[in-house]
Amino acid sequence: MTGHVATGLSAFPLTPLSDDRVDESAYAAIIERLVRAGVDSIGALGSTGSYAYFDREERRRVAEATVRHAAGVPVIVGISALRTFHAQALAHDAQAAGASAVMLAPMSYQPLTDDDVMGLYTDVAGELSVPLVVYDNPGTTRFGFTPELYLRLAELPQVASIKIPPPPAEPTAAREHLARLRSAVPERVGLGVSGDPSAAAALLAGCDSWYSVLAGTVPGPALAIARAALSGRAEEALAESAGLAPLWELFSAHGSLRVVAAVAEILGLAAENCLPRPVLGLTGADRTVVETVVTALSLGK
Amino acid sequence: MTGHVATGLSAFPLTPLSDDRVDESAYAAIIERLVRAGVDSIGALGSTGSYAYFDREERRRVAEATVRHAAGVPVIVGISALRTFHAQALAHDAQAAGASAVMLAPMSYQPLTDDDVMGLYTDVAGELSVPLVVYDNPGTTRFGFTPELYLRLAELPQVASIKIPPPPAEPTAAREHLARLRSAVPERVGLGVSGDPSAAAALLAGCDSWYSVLAGTVPGPALAIARAALSGRAEEALAESAGLAPLWELFSAHGSLRVVAAVAEILGLAAENCLPRPVLGLTGADRTVVETVVTALSLGK
């Protein structure tokens, strides 16, 4: 496995907007907060960072700002795009900005075949001097990876980690799921979990890293889970995660992005309406429930 | 209904690439071919025109080229984008290029709510001086419209037509489906069918227009179907459509885009590998089957 970008807790911050444009000062403050909290790496311009909505220039500026404020904490930059040569250009920009690794999802408009996706990763990997994280997120890309495709991709020497969709949250089922994936890809390729509600079980079941939405906005509780799980303190990790159940229910109801955006607005980390239009924030009763959960779980501490 | 852009046969051409860049001379020849064939309008930069893969400058050039070569045939320009203000900018460019109408799909990365989509259309409609076609294409956007949302959107005075997904191909079922939609939206809003295999039945069942993939590459057979159906010659329209069954089967197997791209390459209308990477063209046995169908149906005539 290729070192620190593929292990531990990787925090995926929002890219907050103000008046529908990137709020660079709010973003800088969020990155500095993650560094102070002690996350292991920062994942800029993931789905939570709304990469899909920004143009090349906006993404270049966000990548540069992340590295500038990360104070040496490794930065993974999302380079996904619908078109191969745009992803290659974003890879170039991310490397020039000082990214420690890049992350690529098979973003799609026309449904993609396995050969399309293998071609995309091969073409982009050929441009890279830093490790590549394969980003498997069927909820936004609509592309379903098979274990066979994981294996083909793992043959690319740049591939350092695969960000997998949530395994079952139940510990035994998670262990069986991870064992199957682990046997499908070479040992040097890390497996990182996304889907925060499953993360405790997934880390205990053998994931090397947690690519976390929650940690990008509220790193404390995520670090408590990650440190316990990666030290083998299973009961503690699962209890910490279970304590966040009201938050996981909101993630399930509204998608994690809209929930952490509301949390960030409530905590004063982002201006109101911090998501890119047409994606609207939670309002009315939905917003009130988030406020209640933020208070009940002391997320502002 | 707002005149000619929402009636008859609208042909949606490929935007062919050569060496992964827009092939402007091949595109011009395709547009001129559609004009000679006598289509009622041209839909530039639809899904078949690969709009999602191009940047603003590429799209501006394609919109301008379409109007320049359309010789007065009305041009509908696709302005869909993930971000609202990008769609607004594309609307501005399309109008400046001389588009007779624009077409907007709720392209998504994060799954969108009805309120998100209503906000998108309201914000974009506010920028328009030409009619707007609502583009309902769940296969690529993953957004499912309800009849209730159609009705909300139809209240925007700019909305001239809704491009609906394929109704059932069976004539009675198609008639019932169209009657339900027709009763849901005001009479002034046209209903246009996409999904070429269902088009004959849909036009006979009361659709005002056919937004056609096939017509963008092979206009002759599509015009035969459309003219018969819109003149009420039901048997003739259905027989013409049934005669294309081998082509409809290929659309179902590979998606219409990859099939018409192969047809265009076989007919010499586009260079080899005319789709934007990572979307690969059909090769090997799949390509051979398309060649056989092109010959059997005399699509090159």
Coordinates of C-alpha atoms in Angstrom, one line a residue:
Chain A
M1 CA 0.0 0.0 0.0
T2 CA 1.2 3.5 -0.8
G3 CA 1.6 5.1 2.5
H4 CA -0.4 7.6 4.5
V5 CA -3.0 8.7 2.0
A6 CA -4.6 5.3 2.1
T7 CA -4.7 4.8 5.9
G8 CA -6.6 6.2 8.9
L9 CA -9.2 9.0 8.8
S10 CA -9.5 11.0 5.7
A11 CA -11.8 14.1 6.2
F12 CA -13.9 15.2 3.2
P13 CA -14.9 18.9 3.7
L14 CA -17.7 20.8 2.0
T15 CA -16.6 23.5 -0.4
P16 CA -19.0 26.1 1.0
L17 CA -20.5 28.7 -1.2
S18 CA -21.7 32.2 -0.4
D19 CA -24.1 33.9 -2.8
D20 CA -23.5 30.9 -5.1
R21 CA -19.7 31.4 -5.4
V22 CA -16.9 29.5 -3.6
D23 CA -16.4 31.1 -0.1
E24 CA -12.6 30.9 0.1
S25 CA -12.3 32.3 3.6
A26 CA -14.9 29.9 5.0
Y27 CA -13.2 27.0 3.2
A28 CA -9.8 28.0 4.6
A29 CA -11.2 28.0 8.1
I30 CA -12.7 24.6 7.7
I31 CA -9.4 23.1 6.5
E32 CA -7.5 24.7 9.4
R33 CA -10.1 23.2 11.8
L34 CA -9.5 19.7 10.3
V35 CA -5.7 20.2 10.8
R36 CA -6.1 21.2 14.4
A37 CA -8.4 18.2 15.0
G38 CA -5.6 15.9 13.8
V39 CA -7.2 14.1 10.8
D40 CA -4.8 11.8 8.9
S41 CA -5.6 13.3 5.5
I42 CA -8.0 15.7 3.8
G43 CA -10.1 14.8 0.8
A44 CA -10.7 18.0 -1.2
L45 CA -13.3 18.1 -4.0
G46 CA -15.0 14.8 -3.2
S47 CA -18.8 14.5 -3.7
T48 CA -19.1 16.3 -0.4
G49 CA -16.9 19.0 -1.8
S50 CA -19.3 19.4 -4.7
Y51 CA -16.6 18.8 -7.3
A52 CA -19.1 18.0 -10.0
Y53 CA -20.5 21.6 -9.9
F54 CA -17.2 23.5 -10.4
D55 CA -15.3 24.4 -13.4
R56 CA -11.6 23.8 -13.9
E57 CA -10.5 27.2 -12.6
E58 CA -12.6 26.9 -9.4
R59 CA -11.3 23.4 -8.8
R60 CA -7.7 24.6 -9.3
R61 CA -8.2 27.3 -6.7
V62 CA -9.8 25.0 -4.2
A63 CA -7.0 22.4 -4.6
E64 CA -4.4 25.1 -4.1
A65 CA -6.2 26.5 -1.0
T66 CA -6.5 23.1 0.5
V67 CA -2.7 22.4 0.3
R68 CA -1.9 25.9 1.5
H69 CA -4.0 25.6 4.6
A70 CA -3.4 21.9 5.3
A71 CA 0.0 22.6 7.0
G72 CA 1.6 19.4 5.7
V73 CA -1.4 17.1 6.3
P74 CA -1.7 15.0 3.1
V75 CA -4.3 16.2 0.7
I76 CA -6.2 13.9 -1.7
V77 CA -7.8 15.9 -4.6
G78 CA -10.9 14.7 -6.5
I79 CA -10.3 14.9 -10.3
S80 CA -13.4 13.3 -11.6
A81 CA -15.0 14.6 -14.8
L82 CA -17.4 13.2 -17.4
R83 CA -14.7 13.5 -20.1
T84 CA -11.4 11.7 -20.0
F85 CA -9.3 14.6 -21.1
H86 CA -10.9 16.9 -18.6
A87 CA -10.0 14.5 -15.8
Q88 CA -6.4 14.4 -17.2
A89 CA -6.3 18.2 -17.1
L90 CA -7.6 18.2 -13.5
A91 CA -5.0 15.6 -12.5
H92 CA -2.3 17.9 -13.9
D93 CA -3.7 20.9 -11.9
A94 CA -4.0 18.8 -8.7
Q95 CA -0.4 17.6 -8.9
A96 CA 0.8 21.1 -9.6
A97 CA -1.1 22.3 -6.5
G98 CA 0.8 19.8 -4.4
A99 CA -1.8 17.0 -3.9
S100 CA -0.4 13.9 -2.2
A101 CA -2.9 11.8 -4.1
V102 CA -5.8 12.1 -6.5
M103 CA -9.2 10.5 -6.4
L104 CA -11.2 9.5 -9.5
A105 CA -14.8 8.4 -9.9
P106 CA -16.4 7.1 -13.1
M107 CA -18.7 10.0 -13.3
S108 CA -21.3 9.3 -16.0
Y109 CA -23.9 10.8 -18.2
Q110 CA -24.2 8.0 -20.7
P111 CA -24.1 4.7 -18.8
L112 CA -20.6 3.4 -18.9
T113 CA -19.3 -0.1 -19.6
D114 CA -16.5 -1.9 -17.8
D115 CA -14.3 -1.3 -20.8
D116 CA -15.1 2.5 -20.8
V117 CA -14.2 2.7 -17.1
M118 CA -11.0 0.7 -17.5
G119 CA -10.0 3.0 -20.4
L120 CA -10.7 6.1 -18.3
Y121 CA -8.5 4.9 -15.4
T122 CA -5.8 3.8 -17.7
D123 CA -5.7 7.1 -19.6
V124 CA -5.7 9.2 -16.4
A125 CA -3.2 7.0 -14.5
G126 CA -0.8 7.5 -17.4
E127 CA -0.6 11.2 -16.4
L128 CA 0.0 10.7 -12.7
S129 CA 3.1 11.0 -10.5
V130 CA 1.1 10.6 -7.3
P131 CA -1.1 7.7 -6.1
L132 CA -4.6 7.2 -7.3
V133 CA -7.7 6.4 -5.2
V134 CA -10.4 4.7 -7.1
Y135 CA -13.7 6.2 -6.0
D136 CA -16.6 3.7 -6.2
N137 CA -19.8 5.7 -5.4
P138 CA -22.7 4.2 -7.3
G139 CA -25.2 6.6 -5.6
T140 CA -23.8 9.6 -7.6
T141 CA -22.0 8.0 -10.5
R142 CA -24.6 5.2 -11.2
F143 CA -21.7 2.9 -12.1
G144 CA -21.5 -0.4 -10.3
F145 CA -18.0 -1.9 -10.0
T146 CA -17.5 -5.7 -9.8
P147 CA -14.7 -7.4 -7.9
E148 CA -13.4 -8.4 -11.3
L149 CA -13.1 -4.8 -12.4
Y150 CA -11.4 -3.9 -9.0
L151 CA -8.8 -6.5 -9.9
R152 CA -8.2 -5.2 -13.4
L153 CA -7.9 -1.6 -11.9
A154 CA -5.5 -2.8 -9.2
E155 CA -3.1 -3.9 -11.9
L156 CA -2.5 -0.2 -12.6
P157 CA 0.6 0.6 -10.5
Q158 CA -0.8 4.1 -9.6
V159 CA -3.8 2.6 -7.8
A160 CA -3.2 2.9 -4.1
S161 CA -6.6 2.5 -2.6
I162 CA -10.3 1.8 -3.5
K163 CA -12.9 3.9 -1.8
I164 CA -15.7 1.3 -1.4
P165 CA -19.4 1.9 -0.9
P166 CA -20.9 1.2 2.6
P167 CA -20.5 -2.5 3.5
P168 CA -23.2 -3.9 5.8
A169 CA -23.2 -2.1 9.2
E170 CA -23.6 -5.3 11.1
P171 CA -20.1 -6.5 12.2
T172 CA -20.2 -10.1 11.0
A173 CA -21.7 -9.3 7.6
A174 CA -19.2 -6.5 7.3
R175 CA -16.3 -8.9 8.0
E176 CA -17.5 -11.4 5.4
H177 CA -18.0 -8.6 2.8
L178 CA -14.5 -7.2 3.4
A179 CA -12.9 -10.6 3.3
R180 CA -14.3 -11.2 -0.1
L181 CA -13.1 -7.8 -1.4
R182 CA -9.7 -8.3 0.3
S183 CA -9.2 -11.6 -1.5
A184 CA -10.1 -10.0 -4.8
V185 CA -7.4 -7.3 -4.8
P186 CA -3.6 -7.3 -4.2
E187 CA -2.4 -6.5 -0.7
R188 CA -0.7 -3.3 -1.7
V189 CA -4.1 -1.7 -2.6
G190 CA -5.8 -0.3 0.4
L191 CA -9.6 -0.5 0.9
G192 CA -11.2 2.5 2.4
V193 CA -14.8 2.8 3.5
S194 CA -17.2 5.5 2.6
G195 CA -20.7 5.7 4.1
D196 CA -20.2 7.0 7.6
P197 CA -22.8 4.9 9.4
S198 CA -20.9 1.7 8.4
A199 CA -17.4 3.0 9.1
A200 CA -16.9 1.5 12.6
A201 CA -17.9 -1.9 11.5
A202 CA -15.9 -1.6 8.2
L203 CA -12.7 -0.5 10.0
L204 CA -13.0 -3.3 12.5
A205 CA -13.6 -5.7 9.6
G206 CA -10.3 -4.8 8.0
C207 CA -10.7 -1.5 6.0
D208 CA -7.5 0.5 6.0
S209 CA -9.1 3.9 5.9
W210 CA -12.3 5.8 6.3
Y211 CA -13.2 8.4 3.7
S212 CA -15.5 10.4 5.9
V213 CA -18.2 13.0 5.2
L214 CA -18.8 13.7 8.9
A215 CA -15.1 14.2 9.6
G216 CA -14.9 17.0 7.0
T217 CA -17.3 19.1 9.1
V218 CA -17.3 17.6 12.6
P219 CA -14.0 15.8 12.9
G220 CA -14.1 15.1 16.7
P221 CA -16.7 12.3 16.8
A222 CA -15.3 10.7 13.6
L223 CA -11.8 10.7 15.2
A224 CA -13.1 9.0 18.3
I225 CA -14.6 6.2 16.2
A226 CA -11.6 5.8 13.9
R227 CA -9.0 5.8 16.7
A228 CA -11.0 3.2 18.7
A229 CA -11.6 1.0 15.7
L230 CA -8.0 1.1 14.3
S231 CA -6.7 0.2 17.8
G232 CA -9.0 -2.8 17.9
R233 CA -11.3 -1.4 20.7
A234 CA -14.4 -2.8 19.0
E235 CA -17.0 -2.1 21.6
E236 CA -15.9 1.5 22.1
A237 CA -15.9 2.1 18.3
L238 CA -19.3 0.6 17.8
A239 CA -20.7 2.5 20.8
E240 CA -19.3 5.8 19.6
S241 CA -20.9 5.2 16.2
A242 CA -24.2 4.0 17.8
G243 CA -24.3 7.3 19.7
L244 CA -24.5 9.1 16.4
A245 CA -27.6 7.2 15.3
P246 CA -29.8 10.4 15.0
L247 CA -27.3 11.8 12.6
W248 CA -27.1 8.6 10.5
E249 CA -30.9 8.6 10.3
L250 CA -30.7 12.2 8.9
F251 CA -28.1 11.0 6.4
S252 CA -30.4 8.3 5.3
A253 CA -33.4 10.6 4.9
H254 CA -31.7 13.5 3.1
G255 CA -28.4 12.3 1.8
S256 CA -25.2 13.2 3.8
L257 CA -24.4 16.3 1.8
R258 CA -27.5 18.3 2.6
V259 CA -27.2 17.2 6.3
V260 CA -23.6 18.3 6.8
A261 CA -24.2 21.5 4.9
A262 CA -27.0 22.3 7.4
V263 CA -24.7 21.3 10.3
A264 CA -21.9 23.6 8.9
E265 CA -24.4 26.5 8.5
I266 CA -25.8 25.9 12.1
L267 CA -22.2 25.9 13.5
G268 CA -21.3 29.1 11.7
L269 CA -18.7 27.3 9.5
A270 CA -20.5 28.2 6.3
A271 CA -22.9 31.0 5.2
E272 CA -26.6 30.2 4.7
N273 CA -27.4 28.4 1.3
C274 CA -23.8 27.0 1.1
L275 CA -24.7 24.4 -1.6
P276 CA -24.4 25.0 -5.3
R277 CA -27.8 25.7 -6.9
P278 CA -29.9 23.8 -8.0
V279 CA -29.1 21.7 -4.9
L280 CA -31.1 23.4 -2.1
G281 CA -30.3 23.2 1.6
L282 CA -32.7 21.8 4.2
T283 CA -35.4 24.2 5.3
G284 CA -38.3 24.4 7.6
A285 CA -39.0 21.3 9.8
D286 CA -36.1 19.4 8.2
R287 CA -33.7 22.1 9.3
T288 CA -35.2 22.3 12.8
V289 CA -34.6 18.5 13.2
V290 CA -30.9 19.0 12.3
E291 CA -30.6 21.8 14.8
T292 CA -32.1 19.6 17.5
V293 CA -29.6 16.8 16.7
V294 CA -26.6 19.2 16.6
T295 CA -27.6 20.3 20.1
A296 CA -28.4 16.8 21.4
L297 CA -25.1 15.3 20.2
S298 CA -23.1 18.4 21.2
L299 CA -21.7 18.6 17.7
G300 CA -20.7 22.2 18.3
K301 CA -18.3 21.4 21.1
Chain B
M1 CA -48.3 25.8 -28.1
T2 CA -45.4 27.9 -29.2
G3 CA -45.2 27.2 -32.9
H4 CA -42.8 25.1 -34.9
V5 CA -40.2 24.1 -32.4
A6 CA -42.8 21.9 -30.7
T7 CA -44.3 20.1 -33.6
G8 CA -43.3 17.5 -36.2
L9 CA -40.0 15.7 -36.5
S10 CA -37.0 17.2 -34.6
A11 CA -33.8 15.6 -35.6
F12 CA -31.1 15.2 -32.9
P13 CA -27.7 14.9 -34.5
L14 CA -24.5 13.5 -33.1
T15 CA -21.7 16.0 -32.4
P16 CA -19.0 13.8 -34.0
L17 CA -15.4 14.0 -32.7
S18 CA -12.2 13.3 -34.5
D19 CA -9.2 12.5 -32.4
D20 CA -11.3 13.4 -29.4
R21 CA -12.1 17.0 -30.5
V22 CA -15.3 18.3 -32.2
D23 CA -15.1 17.6 -35.9
E24 CA -16.7 20.8 -37.2
S25 CA -16.7 19.9 -40.9
A26 CA -18.3 16.5 -40.3
Y27 CA -20.9 18.3 -38.1
A28 CA -21.7 20.9 -40.7
A29 CA -22.2 18.1 -43.3
I30 CA -24.6 16.3 -41.0
I31 CA -26.7 19.4 -40.4
E32 CA -26.8 20.2 -44.1
R33 CA -28.0 16.6 -44.7
L34 CA -30.8 17.1 -42.2
V35 CA -31.9 20.3 -43.9
R36 CA -31.9 18.6 -47.3
A37 CA -34.0 15.7 -45.9
G38 CA -36.6 18.2 -44.7
V39 CA -36.8 17.7 -41.0
D40 CA -39.0 20.2 -39.1
S41 CA -36.4 21.2 -36.6
I42 CA -32.9 20.3 -35.4
G43 CA -32.0 19.6 -31.8
A44 CA -28.4 20.4 -31.3
L45 CA -26.5 19.3 -28.2
G46 CA -29.0 16.8 -26.9
S47 CA -27.9 13.7 -25.2
T48 CA -27.2 12.3 -28.6
G49 CA -25.1 15.5 -29.3
S50 CA -23.0 14.6 -26.2
Y51 CA -23.7 18.0 -24.6
A52 CA -22.7 16.8 -21.2
Y53 CA -19.1 16.2 -22.3
F54 CA -18.4 19.7 -23.7
D55 CA -17.3 22.9 -22.1
R56 CA -19.0 26.2 -22.6
E57 CA -16.7 27.3 -25.5
E58 CA -17.2 24.0 -27.4
R59 CA -21.0 24.3 -26.9
R60 CA -21.1 27.9 -28.1
R61 CA -19.3 26.9 -31.3
V62 CA -21.6 23.9 -31.9
A63 CA -24.7 26.1 -31.4
E64 CA -23.4 28.7 -33.8
A65 CA -22.4 26.1 -36.4
T66 CA -25.9 24.5 -36.2
V67 CA -27.7 27.8 -36.8
R68 CA -25.2 28.7 -39.6
H69 CA -25.8 25.5 -41.5
A70 CA -29.5 25.0 -40.7
A71 CA -30.5 27.4 -43.5
G72 CA -33.5 28.7 -41.6
V73 CA -34.7 25.4 -40.2
P74 CA -35.5 26.1 -36.5
V75 CA -32.8 25.0 -34.1
I76 CA -33.3 23.8 -30.5
V77 CA -30.1 24.0 -28.4
G78 CA -29.5 21.9 -25.3
I79 CA -28.4 24.1 -22.4
S80 CA -28.4 21.5 -19.5
A81 CA -25.6 21.7 -16.9
L82 CA -25.2 20.4 -13.4
R83 CA -25.1 24.0 -12.0
T84 CA -27.9 26.5 -12.4
F85 CA -25.7 29.4 -13.3
H86 CA -23.8 27.4 -15.9
A87 CA -27.2 26.5 -17.5
Q88 CA -28.1 30.3 -17.4
A89 CA -24.8 31.1 -19.2
L90 CA -25.4 28.4 -21.8
A91 CA -29.0 29.8 -22.4
H92 CA -27.4 33.2 -23.0
D93 CA -24.9 31.7 -25.5
A94 CA -27.7 29.7 -27.3
Q95 CA -29.9 32.8 -27.7
A96 CA -27.0 34.8 -29.0
A97 CA -26.2 32.1 -31.5
G98 CA -29.8 32.4 -32.9
A99 CA -31.5 29.3 -31.3
S100 CA -35.3 29.2 -31.9
A101 CA -35.7 27.4 -28.6
V102 CA -33.6 25.8 -25.8
M103 CA -33.9 22.5 -24.1
L104 CA -33.1 21.8 -20.4
A105 CA -32.8 18.5 -18.6
P106 CA -32.4 18.3 -14.8
M107 CA -28.9 16.8 -15.1
S108 CA -27.8 15.6 -11.7
Y109 CA -24.9 14.4 -9.7
Q110 CA -26.4 14.7 -6.2
P111 CA -30.0 13.3 -6.5
L112 CA -32.3 16.3 -7.0
T113 CA -35.7 16.9 -5.3
D114 CA -38.8 18.3 -7.0
D115 CA -38.1 21.7 -5.3
D116 CA -34.5 21.7 -6.6
V117 CA -35.7 21.0 -10.2
M118 CA -38.5 23.6 -10.0
G119 CA -35.9 26.1 -8.8
L120 CA -33.6 25.2 -11.7
Y121 CA -36.3 25.7 -14.3
T122 CA -37.6 28.9 -12.7
D123 CA -34.1 30.4 -12.5
V124 CA -33.2 29.5 -16.1
A125 CA -36.6 30.5 -17.6
G126 CA -36.1 33.9 -16.1
E127 CA -33.2 34.4 -18.5
L128 CA -35.0 33.4 -21.7
S129 CA -36.4 35.2 -24.6
V130 CA -37.1 32.0 -26.6
P131 CA -39.3 29.0 -25.8
L132 CA -38.1 26.3 -23.4
V133 CA -38.4 22.5 -23.9
V134 CA -38.4 20.5 -20.7
Y135 CA -36.3 17.5 -21.2
D136 CA -37.4 14.4 -19.2
N137 CA -34.7 11.8 -19.7
P138 CA -34.4 9.6 -16.5
G139 CA -32.0 7.2 -18.2
T140 CA -29.3 9.9 -18.2
T141 CA -30.4 12.4 -15.6
R142 CA -31.8 9.9 -13.0
F143 CA -34.5 12.3 -12.2
G144 CA -38.1 11.1 -12.4
F145 CA -40.7 13.7 -13.2
T146 CA -44.3 13.3 -11.8
P147 CA -47.4 14.6 -13.6
E148 CA -47.7 17.1 -10.7
L149 CA -44.2 18.5 -11.4
Y150 CA -45.1 18.7 -15.2
L151 CA -48.0 20.9 -14.1
R152 CA -45.9 23.1 -11.9
L153 CA -43.4 23.6 -14.7
A154 CA -46.1 24.2 -17.3
E155 CA -47.0 27.3 -15.3
L156 CA -43.7 28.9 -16.4
P157 CA -44.8 30.9 -19.5
Q158 CA -41.5 30.0 -21.3
V159 CA -42.3 26.2 -21.3
A160 CA -43.5 25.3 -24.8
S161 CA -43.0 21.5 -24.8
I162 CA -42.1 18.6 -22.7
K163 CA -39.9 15.9 -24.1
I164 CA -41.3 12.8 -22.5
P165 CA -39.6 9.4 -22.0
P166 CA -40.9 6.5 -24.2
P167 CA -44.5 5.7 -23.6
P168 CA -45.5 2.0 -24.2
A169 CA -44.9 1.0 -27.8
E170 CA -48.3 -0.8 -27.9
P171 CA -50.9 1.6 -29.4
T172 CA -53.7 1.3 -26.9
A173 CA -51.4 1.6 -23.9
A174 CA -49.7 4.5 -25.6
R175 CA -53.0 6.2 -26.1
E176 CA -54.0 5.8 -22.4
H177 CA -50.6 7.0 -21.2
L178 CA -50.7 10.1 -23.4
A179 CA -54.3 10.9 -22.4
R180 CA -53.2 11.0 -18.8
L181 CA -50.3 13.3 -19.5
R182 CA -52.4 15.5 -21.8
S183 CA -55.0 16.0 -19.1
A184 CA -52.2 17.0 -16.6
V185 CA -50.7 19.9 -18.6
P186 CA -52.3 22.9 -20.3
E187 CA -53.1 22.6 -24.0
R188 CA -50.6 25.3 -25.0
V189 CA -47.7 23.0 -23.8
G190 CA -46.7 20.4 -26.4
L191 CA -45.8 16.8 -25.6
G192 CA -42.9 15.4 -27.6
V193 CA -41.8 11.8 -27.5
S194 CA -38.3 10.6 -27.2
G195 CA -37.5 6.9 -27.5
D196 CA -37.6 6.2 -31.2
P197 CA -39.1 2.7 -31.0
S198 CA -42.2 4.1 -29.4
A199 CA -42.5 7.1 -31.6
A200 CA -45.0 5.9 -34.2
A201 CA -47.4 4.8 -31.4
A202 CA -46.8 8.0 -29.5
L203 CA -47.5 10.3 -32.4
L204 CA -50.7 8.3 -33.3
A205 CA -51.7 8.6 -29.6
G206 CA -51.5 12.4 -29.6
C207 CA -47.9 13.5 -29.2
D208 CA -47.2 16.8 -31.1
S209 CA -43.6 16.1 -31.9
W210 CA -40.9 13.4 -32.0
Y211 CA -37.5 14.3 -30.7
S212 CA -35.6 11.7 -32.6
V213 CA -32.2 10.2 -32.3
L214 CA -32.5 8.2 -35.5
A215 CA -33.5 11.3 -37.5
G216 CA -30.3 13.0 -36.5
T217 CA -28.2 10.5 -38.4
V218 CA -30.7 8.7 -40.8
P219 CA -33.6 11.2 -41.4
G220 CA -35.3 9.3 -44.2
P221 CA -36.9 6.4 -42.3
A222 CA -37.8 8.7 -39.4
L223 CA -39.6 11.2 -41.8
A224 CA -41.5 8.3 -43.3
I225 CA -42.8 7.3 -39.9
A226 CA -43.5 10.9 -38.8
R227 CA -45.3 12.0 -41.9
A228 CA -47.6 8.9 -41.9
A229 CA -48.4 9.2 -38.2
L230 CA -49.0 12.9 -38.2
S231 CA -51.4 12.4 -41.2
G232 CA -53.3 9.8 -39.4
R233 CA -52.1 6.9 -41.6
A234 CA -51.7 4.6 -38.6
E235 CA -51.1 1.3 -40.3
E236 CA -48.4 2.8 -42.5
A237 CA -46.6 4.5 -39.6
L238 CA -46.6 1.3 -37.5
A239 CA -45.5 -0.8 -40.4
E240 CA -42.6 1.6 -41.2
S241 CA -41.6 1.5 -37.5
A242 CA -41.9 -2.3 -37.4
G243 CA -39.6 -2.5 -40.4
L244 CA -36.8 -0.9 -38.3
A245 CA -37.1 -3.6 -35.5
P246 CA -33.5 -4.8 -36.0
L247 CA -32.4 -1.2 -35.3
W248 CA -34.6 -0.9 -32.2
E249 CA -33.2 -4.1 -30.9
L250 CA -29.7 -2.7 -31.2
F251 CA -30.8 0.5 -29.4
S252 CA -32.1 -1.6 -26.6
A253 CA -28.9 -3.7 -26.4
H254 CA -26.3 -0.8 -26.5
G255 CA -28.2 2.4 -26.0
S256 CA -29.2 4.5 -29.0
L257 CA -26.0 6.8 -28.8
R258 CA -23.5 4.0 -29.5
V259 CA -25.6 2.5 -32.2
V260 CA -26.1 5.8 -34.2
A261 CA -22.5 6.6 -33.7
A262 CA -21.6 3.3 -35.3
V263 CA -24.1 3.9 -38.1
A264 CA -22.6 7.4 -38.7
E265 CA -19.1 5.9 -38.9
I266 CA -20.2 3.1 -41.3
L267 CA -22.0 5.7 -43.5
G268 CA -18.9 7.9 -43.6
L269 CA -20.7 10.7 -41.8
A270 CA -18.2 10.7 -38.9
A271 CA -14.6 9.6 -38.4
E272 CA -13.9 6.4 -36.5
N273 CA -14.1 6.8 -32.7
C274 CA -16.5 9.7 -32.9
L275 CA -17.7 9.6 -29.3
P276 CA -16.1 11.5 -26.5
R277 CA -13.8 9.3 -24.3
P278 CA -14.4 7.5 -22.0
V279 CA -17.5 6.5 -24.0
L280 CA -16.2 3.9 -26.5
G281 CA -17.8 3.0 -29.7
L282 CA -19.0 -0.5 -30.6
T283 CA -16.3 -2.9 -31.8
G284 CA -15.8 -6.4 -32.9
A285 CA -18.9 -8.5 -33.2
D286 CA -21.2 -5.7 -32.0
R287 CA -20.0 -3.5 -34.8
T288 CA -20.4 -6.2 -37.4
V289 CA -24.0 -6.6 -36.4
V290 CA -24.6 -2.9 -36.9
E291 CA -23.0 -3.1 -40.4
T292 CA -25.3 -6.0 -41.2
V293 CA -28.4 -4.0 -40.1
V294 CA -27.3 -0.9 -42.0
T295 CA -27.1 -3.0 -45.2
A296 CA -30.3 -5.0 -44.6
L297 CA -32.3 -1.8 -43.9
S298 CA -30.6 0.1 -46.7
L299 CA -29.8 3.0 -44.3
G300 CA -27.2 4.3 -46.6
K301 CA -29.6 5.0 -49.4

